[in-house]
Amino acid sequence: MPSPSPHSIASGITLTVQVVAAVAGVAALLVSAALCSREVRRQAGIAGYVLALALSLLALVTAYAAR
């Protein structure tokens, strides 16, 4: 069985990091959109804002790492 080339392994890792960045970005947008509701803001409290910030930072860091 032939072993995969280092280029194909690096390409797979880059693709995985790009997918994580995209998913985290979309999740941050969804959390931010949910926080527009007064009821959700009341229930989530500060944790909702912390979650949105953490997801945004994760998206930025992984997008930077994948470039």
PDB file of C-alpha atoms in Angstrom:
ATOM      1  CA  MET A   1       0.000   0.000   0.000  1.00  0.00           C
ATOM      2  CA  PRO A   2       1.616   3.312  -1.031  1.00  0.00           C
ATOM      3  CA  SER A   3       2.033   5.952   1.611  1.00  0.00           C
ATOM      4  CA  PRO A   4       0.458   9.368   1.013  1.00  0.00           C
ATOM      5  CA  SER A   5       2.768  12.153  -0.076  1.00  0.00           C
ATOM      6  CA  PRO A   6       3.544  14.987   2.345  1.00  0.00           C
ATOM      7  CA  HIS A   7       1.907  17.419  -0.086  1.00  0.00           C
ATOM      8  CA  SER A   8      -1.415  15.557   0.026  1.00  0.00           C
ATOM      9  CA  ILE A   9      -1.296  15.388   3.825  1.00  0.00           C
ATOM     10  CA  ALA A  10      -0.620  19.139   4.067  1.00  0.00           C
ATOM     11  CA  SER A  11      -3.411  19.805   1.588  1.00  0.00           C
ATOM     12  CA  GLY A  12      -5.826  17.769   3.706  1.00  0.00           C
ATOM     13  CA  ILE A  13      -4.829  19.616   6.872  1.00  0.00           C
ATOM     14  CA  THR A  14      -5.275  22.986   5.140  1.00  0.00           C
ATOM     15  CA  LEU A  15      -8.708  21.987   3.904  1.00  0.00           C
ATOM     16  CA  THR A  16      -9.718  20.857   7.389  1.00  0.00           C
ATOM     17  CA  VAL A  17      -8.583  24.148   8.927  1.00  0.00           C
ATOM     18  CA  GLN A  18     -10.505  26.094   6.275  1.00  0.00           C
ATOM     19  CA  VAL A  19     -13.671  24.123   7.017  1.00  0.00           C
ATOM     20  CA  VAL A  20     -13.273  24.779  10.763  1.00  0.00           C
ATOM     21  CA  ALA A  21     -12.868  28.504  10.040  1.00  0.00           C
ATOM     22  CA  ALA A  22     -15.999  28.555   7.888  1.00  0.00           C
ATOM     23  CA  VAL A  23     -18.102  26.623  10.401  1.00  0.00           C
ATOM     24  CA  ALA A  24     -16.927  28.793  13.305  1.00  0.00           C
ATOM     25  CA  GLY A  25     -17.703  31.942  11.313  1.00  0.00           C
ATOM     26  CA  VAL A  26     -21.207  30.793  10.491  1.00  0.00           C
ATOM     27  CA  ALA A  27     -21.789  29.728  14.096  1.00  0.00           C
ATOM     28  CA  ALA A  28     -20.624  33.158  15.316  1.00  0.00           C
ATOM     29  CA  LEU A  29     -23.052  34.835  12.923  1.00  0.00           C
ATOM     30  CA  LEU A  30     -25.917  32.634  14.114  1.00  0.00           C
ATOM     31  CA  VAL A  31     -25.192  33.329  17.777  1.00  0.00           C
ATOM     32  CA  SER A  32     -24.913  37.053  17.070  1.00  0.00           C
ATOM     33  CA  ALA A  33     -28.201  36.996  15.185  1.00  0.00           C
ATOM     34  CA  ALA A  34     -29.894  35.125  18.025  1.00  0.00           C
ATOM     35  CA  LEU A  35     -28.657  37.751  20.476  1.00  0.00           C
ATOM     36  CA  CYS A  36     -30.736  40.369  18.628  1.00  0.00           C
ATOM     37  CA  SER A  37     -33.791  38.952  20.387  1.00  0.00           C
ATOM     38  CA  ARG A  38     -34.475  40.560  23.750  1.00  0.00           C
ATOM     39  CA  GLU A  39     -35.666  37.238  25.223  1.00  0.00           C
ATOM     40  CA  VAL A  40     -32.536  35.392  24.113  1.00  0.00           C
ATOM     41  CA  ARG A  41     -30.301  38.160  25.491  1.00  0.00           C
ATOM     42  CA  ARG A  42     -32.089  37.920  28.829  1.00  0.00           C
ATOM     43  CA  GLN A  43     -31.707  34.143  28.989  1.00  0.00           C
ATOM     44  CA  ALA A  44     -28.146  33.960  27.682  1.00  0.00           C
ATOM     45  CA  GLY A  45     -26.749  36.841  29.658  1.00  0.00           C
ATOM     46  CA  ILE A  46     -23.047  37.527  29.315  1.00  0.00           C
ATOM     47  CA  ALA A  47     -22.384  33.932  28.253  1.00  0.00           C
ATOM     48  CA  GLY A  48     -24.027  34.580  24.881  1.00  0.00           C
ATOM     49  CA  TYR A  49     -21.684  37.462  24.148  1.00  0.00           C
ATOM     50  CA  VAL A  50     -18.665  35.460  25.321  1.00  0.00           C
ATOM     51  CA  LEU A  51     -19.688  32.580  23.052  1.00  0.00           C
ATOM     52  CA  ALA A  52     -20.113  34.881  20.050  1.00  0.00           C
ATOM     53  CA  LEU A  53     -16.724  36.468  20.709  1.00  0.00           C
ATOM     54  CA  ALA A  54     -15.000  33.113  21.172  1.00  0.00           C
ATOM     55  CA  LEU A  55     -16.456  31.750  17.933  1.00  0.00           C
ATOM     56  CA  SER A  56     -15.448  34.898  16.060  1.00  0.00           C
ATOM     57  CA  LEU A  57     -11.896  34.668  17.375  1.00  0.00           C
ATOM     58  CA  LEU A  58     -11.731  30.970  16.504  1.00  0.00           C
ATOM     59  CA  ALA A  59     -12.841  31.767  12.956  1.00  0.00           C
ATOM     60  CA  LEU A  60     -10.244  34.530  12.625  1.00  0.00           C
ATOM     61  CA  VAL A  61      -7.375  32.476  14.007  1.00  0.00           C
ATOM     62  CA  THR A  62      -8.125  29.406  11.931  1.00  0.00           C
ATOM     63  CA  ALA A  63      -8.634  31.492   8.778  1.00  0.00           C
ATOM     64  CA  TYR A  64      -5.261  33.141   9.409  1.00  0.00           C
ATOM     65  CA  ALA A  65      -3.626  29.752   9.980  1.00  0.00           C
ATOM     66  CA  ALA A  66      -5.086  28.359   6.750  1.00  0.00           C
ATOM     67  CA  ARG A  67      -3.799  31.135   4.510  1.00  0.00           C
TER      68      ARG A  67
END
